[in-house]
PDB file of C-alpha atoms in Angstrom:
ATOM      1  CA  MET G   1     -11.971 -21.397 -16.182  1.00  0.00           C
ATOM      2  CA  LYS G   2     -13.555 -20.154 -19.353  1.00  0.00           C
ATOM      3  CA  LEU G   3     -11.947 -17.128 -21.074  1.00  0.00           C
ATOM      4  CA  THR G   4     -13.837 -14.752 -23.272  1.00  0.00           C
ATOM      5  CA  ASP G   5     -12.447 -12.907 -26.253  1.00  0.00           C
ATOM      6  CA  VAL G   6     -11.848  -9.782 -24.182  1.00  0.00           C
ATOM      7  CA  ASP G   7     -10.056 -11.882 -21.583  1.00  0.00           C
ATOM      8  CA  ARG G   8      -7.702 -13.179 -24.258  1.00  0.00           C
ATOM      9  CA  ARG G   9      -7.038  -9.732 -25.665  1.00  0.00           C
ATOM     10  CA  LEU G  10      -6.337  -8.326 -22.187  1.00  0.00           C
ATOM     11  CA  ILE G  11      -3.934 -11.190 -21.568  1.00  0.00           C
ATOM     12  CA  ALA G  12      -2.127 -10.391 -24.833  1.00  0.00           C
ATOM     13  CA  LEU G  13      -1.937  -6.652 -23.978  1.00  0.00           C
ATOM     14  CA  HIS G  14      -0.586  -7.473 -20.524  1.00  0.00           C
ATOM     15  CA  TYR G  15       2.114  -9.682 -21.910  1.00  0.00           C
ATOM     16  CA  VAL G  16       3.643  -6.797 -23.872  1.00  0.00           C
ATOM     17  CA  TYR G  17       2.614  -4.059 -21.414  1.00  0.00           C
ATOM     18  CA  PRO G  18       2.603  -5.530 -17.845  1.00  0.00           C
ATOM     19  CA  VAL G  19       1.202  -2.659 -15.861  1.00  0.00           C
ATOM     20  CA  PRO G  20      -1.610  -2.382 -13.240  1.00  0.00           C
ATOM     21  CA  PHE G  21      -5.150  -2.036 -14.577  1.00  0.00           C
ATOM     22  CA  ASN G  22      -5.415   1.742 -13.776  1.00  0.00           C
ATOM     23  CA  LYS G  23      -2.696   2.348 -16.426  1.00  0.00           C
ATOM     24  CA  ILE G  24      -4.836   0.741 -19.144  1.00  0.00           C
ATOM     25  CA  ALA G  25      -8.364   1.352 -17.949  1.00  0.00           C
ATOM     26  CA  GLU G  26      -9.046   4.090 -20.428  1.00  0.00           C
ATOM     27  CA  ILE G  27      -8.627   1.704 -23.340  1.00  0.00           C
ATOM     28  CA  LEU G  28     -11.343  -0.524 -21.936  1.00  0.00           C
ATOM     29  CA  GLN G  29     -13.577   2.462 -21.273  1.00  0.00           C
ATOM     30  CA  MET G  30     -13.303   3.450 -24.956  1.00  0.00           C
ATOM     31  CA  ASP G  31     -13.384  -0.132 -26.276  1.00  0.00           C
ATOM     32  CA  PRO G  32     -14.851  -2.514 -23.614  1.00  0.00           C
ATOM     33  CA  ASN G  33     -14.263  -5.612 -25.763  1.00  0.00           C
ATOM     34  CA  LEU G  34     -10.737  -4.516 -26.916  1.00  0.00           C
ATOM     35  CA  GLN G  35     -11.818  -5.204 -30.468  1.00  0.00           C
ATOM     36  CA  LEU G  36      -9.538  -2.424 -31.739  1.00  0.00           C
ATOM     37  CA  LEU G  37      -6.514  -3.564 -29.746  1.00  0.00           C
ATOM     38  CA  TYR G  38      -4.469  -4.592 -32.819  1.00  0.00           C
ATOM     39  CA  HIS G  39      -5.696  -1.661 -34.979  1.00  0.00           C
ATOM     40  CA  TYR G  40      -4.895   1.513 -33.008  1.00  0.00           C
ATOM     41  CA  ARG G  41      -2.925   4.208 -34.601  1.00  0.00           C
ATOM     42  CA  THR G  42       0.220   5.081 -32.658  1.00  0.00           C
ATOM     43  CA  ASP G  43      -1.007   8.528 -31.733  1.00  0.00           C
ATOM     44  CA  ASP G  44      -4.239   7.096 -30.275  1.00  0.00           C
ATOM     45  CA  LEU G  45      -2.390   4.500 -28.313  1.00  0.00           C
ATOM     46  CA  ALA G  46      -0.062   7.101 -26.856  1.00  0.00           C
ATOM     47  CA  ARG G  47      -2.993   9.254 -25.910  1.00  0.00           C
ATOM     48  CA  LEU G  48      -5.065   6.474 -24.330  1.00  0.00           C
ATOM     49  CA  LEU G  49      -2.136   5.080 -22.351  1.00  0.00           C
ATOM     50  CA  GLN G  50      -0.577   8.495 -21.665  1.00  0.00           C
ATOM     51  CA  ILE G  51       2.849   7.307 -22.855  1.00  0.00           C
ATOM     52  CA  PRO G  52       5.438   8.877 -25.192  1.00  0.00           C
ATOM     53  CA  LYS G  53       4.981   8.332 -28.862  1.00  0.00           C
ATOM     54  CA  ALA G  54       8.215   6.383 -29.194  1.00  0.00           C
ATOM     55  CA  LYS G  55       6.983   3.940 -26.529  1.00  0.00           C
ATOM     56  CA  ALA G  56       3.622   3.664 -28.223  1.00  0.00           C
ATOM     57  CA  VAL G  57       5.386   2.796 -31.531  1.00  0.00           C
ATOM     58  CA  ARG G  58       7.225  -0.122 -29.852  1.00  0.00           C
ATOM     59  CA  LEU G  59       4.111  -1.256 -28.104  1.00  0.00           C
ATOM     60  CA  ASN G  60       2.092  -1.267 -31.341  1.00  0.00           C
ATOM     61  CA  GLU G  61       4.771  -3.303 -33.063  1.00  0.00           C
ATOM     62  CA  GLN G  62       4.743  -5.872 -30.219  1.00  0.00           C
ATOM     63  CA  LEU G  63       0.996  -6.155 -30.287  1.00  0.00           C
ATOM     64  CA  LYS G  64       0.914  -6.766 -33.976  1.00  0.00           C
ATOM     65  CA  ARG G  65       3.732  -9.320 -33.621  1.00  0.00           C
ATOM     66  CA  HIS G  66       1.694 -11.287 -31.069  1.00  0.00           C
ATOM     67  CA  GLU G  67      -1.740 -10.896 -32.604  1.00  0.00           C
ATOM     68  CA  GLN G  68      -1.896 -14.677 -33.342  1.00  0.00           C
ATOM     69  CA  THR G  69       0.023 -15.889 -30.285  1.00  0.00           C
ATOM     70  CA  PRO G  70      -2.177 -18.325 -28.318  1.00  0.00           C
ATOM     71  CA  PHE G  71      -1.206 -17.110 -24.843  1.00  0.00           C
ATOM     72  CA  PRO G  72      -3.760 -19.138 -22.923  1.00  0.00           C
ATOM     73  CA  LEU G  73      -2.691 -22.329 -24.600  1.00  0.00           C
ATOM     74  CA  LEU G  74       0.984 -21.617 -23.920  1.00  0.00           C
ATOM     75  CA  TYR G  75       0.276 -20.840 -20.291  1.00  0.00           C
ATOM     76  CA  HIS G  76      -1.817 -24.011 -19.974  1.00  0.00           C
ATOM     77  CA  ARG G  77       1.197 -26.078 -21.177  1.00  0.00           C
ATOM     78  CA  GLU G  78       3.127 -24.611 -18.252  1.00  0.00           C
ATOM     79  CA  LYS G  79       0.222 -25.223 -15.824  1.00  0.00           C
ATOM     80  CA  ILE G  80      -0.232 -21.439 -15.430  1.00  0.00           C
ATOM     81  CA  ILE G  81      -3.733 -20.071 -15.194  1.00  0.00           C
ATOM     82  CA  PRO G  82      -4.147 -16.355 -16.215  1.00  0.00           C
ATOM     83  CA  ILE G  83      -7.020 -14.604 -14.521  1.00  0.00           C
ATOM     84  CA  PRO G  84      -7.704 -11.186 -16.083  1.00  0.00           C
ATOM     85  CA  ILE G  85      -9.666  -8.521 -14.227  1.00  0.00           C
ATOM     86  CA  THR G  86     -12.423  -8.872 -16.818  1.00  0.00           C
ATOM     87  CA  ASN G  87     -13.085 -12.475 -15.759  1.00  0.00           C
ATOM     88  CA  PRO G  88     -15.574 -13.526 -13.033  1.00  0.00           C
ATOM     89  CA  ALA G  89     -12.876 -15.651 -11.369  1.00  0.00           C
ATOM     90  CA  TYR G  90     -10.831 -12.589 -10.503  1.00  0.00           C
ATOM     91  CA  PRO G  91     -10.769 -11.934  -6.713  1.00  0.00           C
ATOM     92  CA  LYS G  92     -13.263  -9.144  -6.031  1.00  0.00           C
ATOM     93  CA  PRO G  93     -11.281  -7.604  -3.077  1.00  0.00           C
ATOM     94  CA  LEU G  94      -8.421  -6.778  -5.476  1.00  0.00           C
ATOM     95  CA  LYS G  95     -10.753  -4.684  -7.629  1.00  0.00           C
ATOM     96  CA  TRP G  96     -11.043  -2.260  -4.730  1.00  0.00           C
ATOM     97  CA  LEU G  97      -7.361  -1.354  -4.992  1.00  0.00           C
ATOM     98  CA  ILE G  98      -6.435   1.941  -6.625  1.00  0.00           C
ATOM     99  CA  ASP G  99      -4.097   0.051  -8.886  1.00  0.00           C
ATOM    100  CA  PRO G 100      -5.486  -3.535  -9.197  1.00  0.00           C
ATOM    101  CA  PRO G 101      -3.513  -6.082 -11.157  1.00  0.00           C
ATOM    102  CA  ALA G 102      -4.704  -6.188 -14.757  1.00  0.00           C
ATOM    103  CA  VAL G 103      -3.988  -9.955 -14.892  1.00  0.00           C
ATOM    104  CA  LEU G 104      -3.172 -12.509 -12.158  1.00  0.00           C
ATOM    105  CA  TYR G 105      -1.089 -15.531 -13.053  1.00  0.00           C
ATOM    106  CA  VAL G 106      -1.580 -18.491 -10.708  1.00  0.00           C
ATOM    107  CA  LYS G 107      -0.180 -21.952 -10.389  1.00  0.00           C
ATOM    108  CA  GLY G 108      -1.735 -24.565  -8.215  1.00  0.00           C
ATOM    109  CA  ASP G 109      -5.329 -24.763  -6.936  1.00  0.00           C
ATOM    110  CA  PRO G 110      -7.184 -21.565  -7.875  1.00  0.00           C
ATOM    111  CA  THR G 111     -10.258 -22.554  -5.849  1.00  0.00           C
ATOM    112  CA  ILE G 112      -8.247 -21.567  -2.725  1.00  0.00           C
ATOM    113  CA  LEU G 113      -9.036 -17.956  -3.754  1.00  0.00           C
ATOM    114  CA  ASP G 114     -12.720 -18.693  -3.058  1.00  0.00           C
ATOM    115  CA  ALA G 115     -12.080 -19.144   0.658  1.00  0.00           C
ATOM    116  CA  SER G 116     -14.203 -16.810   2.720  1.00  0.00           C
ATOM    117  CA  LEU G 117     -11.384 -16.112   5.193  1.00  0.00           C
ATOM    118  CA  LYS G 118      -7.812 -15.257   4.221  1.00  0.00           C
ATOM    119  CA  VAL G 119      -5.288 -14.057   6.780  1.00  0.00           C
ATOM    120  CA  ALA G 120      -1.893 -12.648   5.926  1.00  0.00           C
ATOM    121  CA  ILE G 121       1.090 -13.548   8.125  1.00  0.00           C
ATOM    122  CA  ILE G 122       4.170 -11.476   7.440  1.00  0.00           C
ATOM    123  CA  GLY G 123       7.364 -10.436   9.087  1.00  0.00           C
ATOM    124  CA  SER G 124      11.141 -10.045   8.778  1.00  0.00           C
ATOM    125  CA  ARG G 125      13.377 -12.021   6.491  1.00  0.00           C
ATOM    126  CA  LYS G 126      15.610 -12.323   9.549  1.00  0.00           C
ATOM    127  CA  ALA G 127      12.838 -13.798  11.687  1.00  0.00           C
ATOM    128  CA  THR G 128      14.050 -16.015  14.530  1.00  0.00           C
ATOM    129  CA  ASP G 129      12.720 -19.183  16.090  1.00  0.00           C
ATOM    130  CA  TYR G 130      10.469 -16.864  18.162  1.00  0.00           C
ATOM    131  CA  SER G 131       8.323 -16.326  15.098  1.00  0.00           C
ATOM    132  CA  ARG G 132       8.097 -20.074  14.481  1.00  0.00           C
ATOM    133  CA  LYS G 133       7.066 -20.761  18.079  1.00  0.00           C
ATOM    134  CA  ALA G 134       4.505 -17.944  17.905  1.00  0.00           C
ATOM    135  CA  LEU G 135       3.028 -19.440  14.754  1.00  0.00           C
ATOM    136  CA  SER G 136       2.551 -22.800  16.524  1.00  0.00           C
ATOM    137  CA  TYR G 137      -0.002 -20.977  18.720  1.00  0.00           C
ATOM    138  CA  ILE G 138      -1.476 -18.724  16.030  1.00  0.00           C
ATOM    139  CA  VAL G 139      -1.802 -20.942  12.920  1.00  0.00           C
ATOM    140  CA  PRO G 140      -3.665 -24.076  14.156  1.00  0.00           C
ATOM    141  CA  PRO G 141      -6.852 -22.246  15.283  1.00  0.00           C
ATOM    142  CA  LEU G 142      -6.883 -20.305  11.947  1.00  0.00           C
ATOM    143  CA  VAL G 143      -6.493 -23.480   9.915  1.00  0.00           C
ATOM    144  CA  ASP G 144      -9.218 -25.239  12.011  1.00  0.00           C
ATOM    145  CA  SER G 145     -11.534 -22.303  11.105  1.00  0.00           C
ATOM    146  CA  GLY G 146     -10.827 -22.745   7.417  1.00  0.00           C
ATOM    147  CA  ALA G 147      -8.587 -19.692   7.030  1.00  0.00           C
ATOM    148  CA  VAL G 148      -6.183 -19.588   4.193  1.00  0.00           C
ATOM    149  CA  ILE G 149      -2.696 -18.222   5.100  1.00  0.00           C
ATOM    150  CA  VAL G 150      -1.336 -15.606   2.707  1.00  0.00           C
ATOM    151  CA  SER G 151       2.235 -14.484   2.651  1.00  0.00           C
ATOM    152  CA  GLY G 152       5.055 -13.623   0.227  1.00  0.00           C
ATOM    153  CA  LEU G 153       7.377 -16.707   0.044  1.00  0.00           C
ATOM    154  CA  ALA G 154      10.317 -14.523   1.254  1.00  0.00           C
ATOM    155  CA  LYS G 155      12.960 -15.943   3.632  1.00  0.00           C
ATOM    156  CA  GLY G 156      12.184 -15.843   7.324  1.00  0.00           C
ATOM    157  CA  ALA G 157       8.707 -15.106   8.572  1.00  0.00           C
ATOM    158  CA  ASP G 158       6.981 -15.651   5.181  1.00  0.00           C
ATOM    159  CA  THR G 159       8.508 -19.052   4.795  1.00  0.00           C
ATOM    160  CA  MET G 160       7.547 -19.956   8.364  1.00  0.00           C
ATOM    161  CA  ALA G 161       3.946 -18.871   7.695  1.00  0.00           C
ATOM    162  CA  HIS G 162       3.615 -21.084   4.542  1.00  0.00           C
ATOM    163  CA  GLU G 163       5.257 -24.014   6.263  1.00  0.00           C
ATOM    164  CA  SER G 164       3.119 -23.711   9.345  1.00  0.00           C
ATOM    165  CA  ALA G 165      -0.042 -23.603   7.287  1.00  0.00           C
ATOM    166  CA  ILE G 166       1.003 -26.740   5.429  1.00  0.00           C
ATOM    167  CA  HIS G 167       2.216 -28.493   8.632  1.00  0.00           C
ATOM    168  CA  TYR G 168      -1.128 -27.976  10.402  1.00  0.00           C
ATOM    169  CA  GLY G 169      -3.158 -29.106   7.400  1.00  0.00           C
ATOM    170  CA  GLY G 170      -4.287 -25.795   5.997  1.00  0.00           C
ATOM    171  CA  LYS G 171      -4.044 -24.070   2.692  1.00  0.00           C
ATOM    172  CA  THR G 172      -1.721 -21.222   1.797  1.00  0.00           C
ATOM    173  CA  VAL G 173      -1.159 -18.612  -0.972  1.00  0.00           C
ATOM    174  CA  ALA G 174       2.252 -17.166  -1.879  1.00  0.00           C
ATOM    175  CA  VAL G 175       2.154 -13.767  -3.607  1.00  0.00           C
ATOM    176  CA  LEU G 176       5.294 -13.383  -5.701  1.00  0.00           C
ATOM    177  CA  GLY G 177       7.227 -10.378  -6.835  1.00  0.00           C
ATOM    178  CA  HIS G 178       8.196 -11.904 -10.184  1.00  0.00           C
ATOM    179  CA  GLY G 179       6.986 -14.121 -13.000  1.00  0.00           C
ATOM    180  CA  LEU G 180       6.405 -17.826 -12.511  1.00  0.00           C
ATOM    181  CA  PHE G 181       9.415 -18.847 -14.687  1.00  0.00           C
ATOM    182  CA  HIS G 182      11.673 -17.283 -12.056  1.00  0.00           C
ATOM    183  CA  LEU G 183      11.845 -18.165  -8.401  1.00  0.00           C
ATOM    184  CA  TYR G 184      13.062 -16.023  -5.606  1.00  0.00           C
ATOM    185  CA  PRO G 185      14.609 -16.918  -3.208  1.00  0.00           C
ATOM    186  CA  LYS G 186      16.122 -20.060  -4.649  1.00  0.00           C
ATOM    187  CA  GLU G 187      16.254 -21.610  -1.196  1.00  0.00           C
ATOM    188  CA  ASN G 188      12.424 -21.949  -1.386  1.00  0.00           C
ATOM    189  CA  LYS G 189      12.438 -24.025  -4.568  1.00  0.00           C
ATOM    190  CA  LEU G 190      11.042 -27.196  -2.892  1.00  0.00           C
ATOM    191  CA  LEU G 191       8.453 -25.190  -0.926  1.00  0.00           C
ATOM    192  CA  ALA G 192       7.351 -23.404  -4.104  1.00  0.00           C
ATOM    193  CA  GLU G 193       7.022 -26.710  -5.943  1.00  0.00           C
ATOM    194  CA  GLN G 194       4.894 -28.140  -3.106  1.00  0.00           C
ATOM    195  CA  MET G 195       2.717 -25.043  -3.188  1.00  0.00           C
ATOM    196  CA  ALA G 196       2.340 -25.169  -6.985  1.00  0.00           C
ATOM    197  CA  GLU G 197       1.041 -28.694  -6.617  1.00  0.00           C
ATOM    198  CA  HIS G 198      -1.298 -28.472  -3.618  1.00  0.00           C
ATOM    199  CA  HIS G 199      -1.621 -24.809  -2.701  1.00  0.00           C
ATOM    200  CA  LEU G 200      -1.288 -21.625  -4.782  1.00  0.00           C
ATOM    201  CA  LEU G 201       1.411 -19.384  -6.218  1.00  0.00           C
ATOM    202  CA  LEU G 202       0.090 -16.008  -7.437  1.00  0.00           C
ATOM    203  CA  THR G 203       1.662 -13.019  -9.190  1.00  0.00           C
ATOM    204  CA  GLU G 204       0.673 -10.041 -11.290  1.00  0.00           C
ATOM    205  CA  TYR G 205       3.773 -10.351 -13.511  1.00  0.00           C
ATOM    206  CA  PRO G 206       3.876 -12.324 -16.775  1.00  0.00           C
ATOM    207  CA  PRO G 207       5.989 -15.514 -16.474  1.00  0.00           C
ATOM    208  CA  TYR G 208       9.116 -14.018 -18.074  1.00  0.00           C
ATOM    209  CA  MET G 209       9.515 -11.104 -15.671  1.00  0.00           C
ATOM    210  CA  ARG G 210      12.438 -11.449 -13.237  1.00  0.00           C
ATOM    211  CA  PRO G 211      12.450 -10.090  -9.623  1.00  0.00           C
ATOM    212  CA  ALA G 212      13.459  -6.511  -9.141  1.00  0.00           C
ATOM    213  CA  LYS G 213      13.625  -4.173  -6.140  1.00  0.00           C
ATOM    214  CA  TRP G 214      10.432  -2.381  -7.148  1.00  0.00           C
ATOM    215  CA  THR G 215       8.357  -5.531  -7.750  1.00  0.00           C
ATOM    216  CA  PHE G 216       8.314  -6.625  -4.100  1.00  0.00           C
ATOM    217  CA  PRO G 217       6.811  -3.417  -2.670  1.00  0.00           C
ATOM    218  CA  MET G 218       4.215  -3.664  -5.409  1.00  0.00           C
ATOM    219  CA  ARG G 219       3.280  -7.245  -4.475  1.00  0.00           C
ATOM    220  CA  ASN G 220       2.651  -6.145  -0.861  1.00  0.00           C
ATOM    221  CA  ARG G 221      -0.569  -4.401  -1.860  1.00  0.00           C
ATOM    222  CA  ILE G 222      -1.868  -7.757  -3.185  1.00  0.00           C
ATOM    223  CA  ILE G 223      -1.022  -9.565   0.057  1.00  0.00           C
ATOM    224  CA  SER G 224      -3.008  -6.931   1.887  1.00  0.00           C
ATOM    225  CA  GLY G 225      -5.784  -6.725  -0.729  1.00  0.00           C
ATOM    226  CA  LEU G 226      -6.454 -10.486  -0.648  1.00  0.00           C
ATOM    227  CA  SER G 227      -6.502 -10.738   3.166  1.00  0.00           C
ATOM    228  CA  GLU G 228      -9.112  -9.830   5.630  1.00  0.00           C
ATOM    229  CA  SER G 229      -6.554  -9.227   8.374  1.00  0.00           C
ATOM    230  CA  ILE G 230      -2.822  -8.964   8.724  1.00  0.00           C
ATOM    231  CA  ILE G 231      -0.640 -10.569  11.509  1.00  0.00           C
ATOM    232  CA  ILE G 232       2.915  -9.346  12.013  1.00  0.00           C
ATOM    233  CA  THR G 233       5.354 -11.599  13.871  1.00  0.00           C
ATOM    234  CA  GLU G 234       8.821 -10.084  14.042  1.00  0.00           C
ATOM    235  CA  SER G 235       9.847  -6.963  12.103  1.00  0.00           C
ATOM    236  CA  GLU G 236      12.172  -4.040  12.298  1.00  0.00           C
ATOM    237  CA  GLU G 237      10.567  -0.633  12.716  1.00  0.00           C
ATOM    238  CA  LYS G 238      11.219   0.390   9.126  1.00  0.00           C
ATOM    239  CA  SER G 239      10.995  -2.499   6.699  1.00  0.00           C
ATOM    240  CA  GLY G 240       9.043  -3.991   3.768  1.00  0.00           C
ATOM    241  CA  THR G 241       6.715  -5.570   6.334  1.00  0.00           C
ATOM    242  CA  MET G 242       5.638  -2.053   7.375  1.00  0.00           C
ATOM    243  CA  SER G 243       4.821  -1.138   3.778  1.00  0.00           C
ATOM    244  CA  THR G 244       2.341  -4.056   3.719  1.00  0.00           C
ATOM    245  CA  VAL G 245       0.861  -2.726   6.947  1.00  0.00           C
ATOM    246  CA  ASP G 246       0.540   0.755   5.322  1.00  0.00           C
ATOM    247  CA  HIS G 247      -1.450  -0.825   2.466  1.00  0.00           C
ATOM    248  CA  ALA G 248      -3.597  -2.740   4.970  1.00  0.00           C
ATOM    249  CA  LEU G 249      -4.387   0.433   6.894  1.00  0.00           C
ATOM    250  CA  GLU G 250      -5.407   2.153   3.640  1.00  0.00           C
ATOM    251  CA  HIS G 251      -7.706  -0.776   2.931  1.00  0.00           C
ATOM    252  CA  GLY G 252      -9.282  -0.701   6.334  1.00  0.00           C
ATOM    253  CA  LYS G 253      -7.946  -4.145   7.307  1.00  0.00           C
ATOM    254  CA  VAL G 254      -7.567  -5.466  10.889  1.00  0.00           C
ATOM    255  CA  ILE G 255      -3.936  -5.300  12.016  1.00  0.00           C
ATOM    256  CA  CYS G 256      -2.674  -7.815  14.591  1.00  0.00           C
ATOM    257  CA  ALA G 257       0.849  -7.980  16.002  1.00  0.00           C
ATOM    258  CA  VAL G 258       2.795 -10.476  18.130  1.00  0.00           C
ATOM    259  CA  PRO G 259       4.369  -8.636  21.095  1.00  0.00           C
ATOM    260  CA  GLY G 260       8.036  -9.347  21.484  1.00  0.00           C
ATOM    261  CA  PRO G 261      10.859  -8.918  23.972  1.00  0.00           C
ATOM    262  CA  ILE G 262      12.011  -5.294  24.240  1.00  0.00           C
ATOM    263  CA  THR G 263      15.631  -6.546  23.922  1.00  0.00           C
ATOM    264  CA  SER G 264      15.122  -7.535  20.318  1.00  0.00           C
ATOM    265  CA  THR G 265      15.305  -5.081  17.367  1.00  0.00           C
ATOM    266  CA  LEU G 266      12.841  -7.428  15.572  1.00  0.00           C
ATOM    267  CA  SER G 267      10.253  -6.590  18.190  1.00  0.00           C
ATOM    268  CA  LEU G 268      10.308  -2.857  17.414  1.00  0.00           C
ATOM    269  CA  GLY G 269       7.969  -3.187  14.482  1.00  0.00           C
ATOM    270  CA  PRO G 270       5.142  -5.159  16.108  1.00  0.00           C
ATOM    271  CA  ASN G 271       5.512  -3.470  19.519  1.00  0.00           C
ATOM    272  CA  LYS G 272       5.275  -0.067  17.839  1.00  0.00           C
ATOM    273  CA  LEU G 273       2.180  -1.174  15.955  1.00  0.00           C
ATOM    274  CA  ILE G 274       0.551  -2.328  19.237  1.00  0.00           C
ATOM    275  CA  GLU G 275       1.310   1.094  20.730  1.00  0.00           C
ATOM    276  CA  GLN G 276      -0.426   2.670  17.722  1.00  0.00           C
ATOM    277  CA  GLY G 277      -3.544   0.577  18.090  1.00  0.00           C
ATOM    278  CA  ALA G 278      -2.875  -2.879  16.509  1.00  0.00           C
ATOM    279  CA  LYS G 279      -4.373  -5.830  18.323  1.00  0.00           C
ATOM    280  CA  PRO G 280      -1.796  -7.771  20.338  1.00  0.00           C
ATOM    281  CA  ILE G 281      -2.184 -11.490  19.862  1.00  0.00           C
ATOM    282  CA  TRP G 282      -0.403 -14.662  21.016  1.00  0.00           C
ATOM    283  CA  SER G 283      -3.109 -17.154  19.921  1.00  0.00           C
ATOM    284  CA  GLY G 284      -5.000 -17.744  16.722  1.00  0.00           C
ATOM    285  CA  PHE G 285      -8.251 -17.574  18.685  1.00  0.00           C
ATOM    286  CA  GLN G 286      -7.565 -13.898  19.394  1.00  0.00           C
ATOM    287  CA  ALA G 287      -7.257 -13.224  15.604  1.00  0.00           C
ATOM    288  CA  LEU G 288     -10.600 -14.946  15.080  1.00  0.00           C
ATOM    289  CA  GLU G 289     -12.310 -12.766  17.654  1.00  0.00           C
ATOM    290  CA  ASN G 290     -11.927  -9.888  15.187  1.00  0.00           C
ATOM    291  CA  ARG G 291     -14.964 -11.025  13.206  1.00  0.00           C
ATOM    292  CA  SER G 292     -15.493  -7.534  11.927  1.00  0.00           C
ATOM    293  CA  PHE G 293     -13.442  -8.422   8.883  1.00  0.00           C
ATOM    294  CA  LEU G 294     -15.650 -11.402   7.931  1.00  0.00           C
TER     295      LEU G 294
END
């Protein structure tokens, strides 16, 4: 992937100021090529970014300190590919978000993002073997149709989704809530390494950023934004899974849910969604019937 000068400057800005694009859009409106990035007065920087002057002072200092830092080269050494929003390789569906990532950092095969069909499969970190069995009916038809499975590499349903995609010969993308130098959860180290080699790890956070409570809800909008439809396996009625569903509804995505036994609290989420209009599915062919998202 070829990077332009504006790509490199945006990557440098994002390293010291890792916020969504809407927080820095005014700078690019005033200076589309970011030629003035290292020459702003503190007052101008504070005004353009709408941040306190003290914060603008620190940011200006960091920008000047890193003016000559070859970020793309350093990332390349770690097999990390930065994809700024100014680059043609940036996934177009993410540009439709209110707060699109300014830069994506990926590790693995970036051509997976070019797939015409991506389906998110999400659910509870406490997901049971019921989810795994359900995925044995849902994932194979999706994989056979060329769908890429998107999830969040969390314990439980996310892990099962990635593993099912790999097991049935498909491709999968993990959207992370932290930088690529840090892995969470640690139990998924081998899975993450396998995905970094043959599939794709993706995050909006620079490599040094550690996981935090607020980063995971933020990553949910990317899972939704990348995917044409969302499938929920097991989930409690109020959970992080439901926040992804909220994003998906805002984006007009198709919501599918696996009905579950009324005796399980992990069925409350999907059963409630079905009551509210989500499509009940127990086969991947049913998910593929919703061709309205293609």
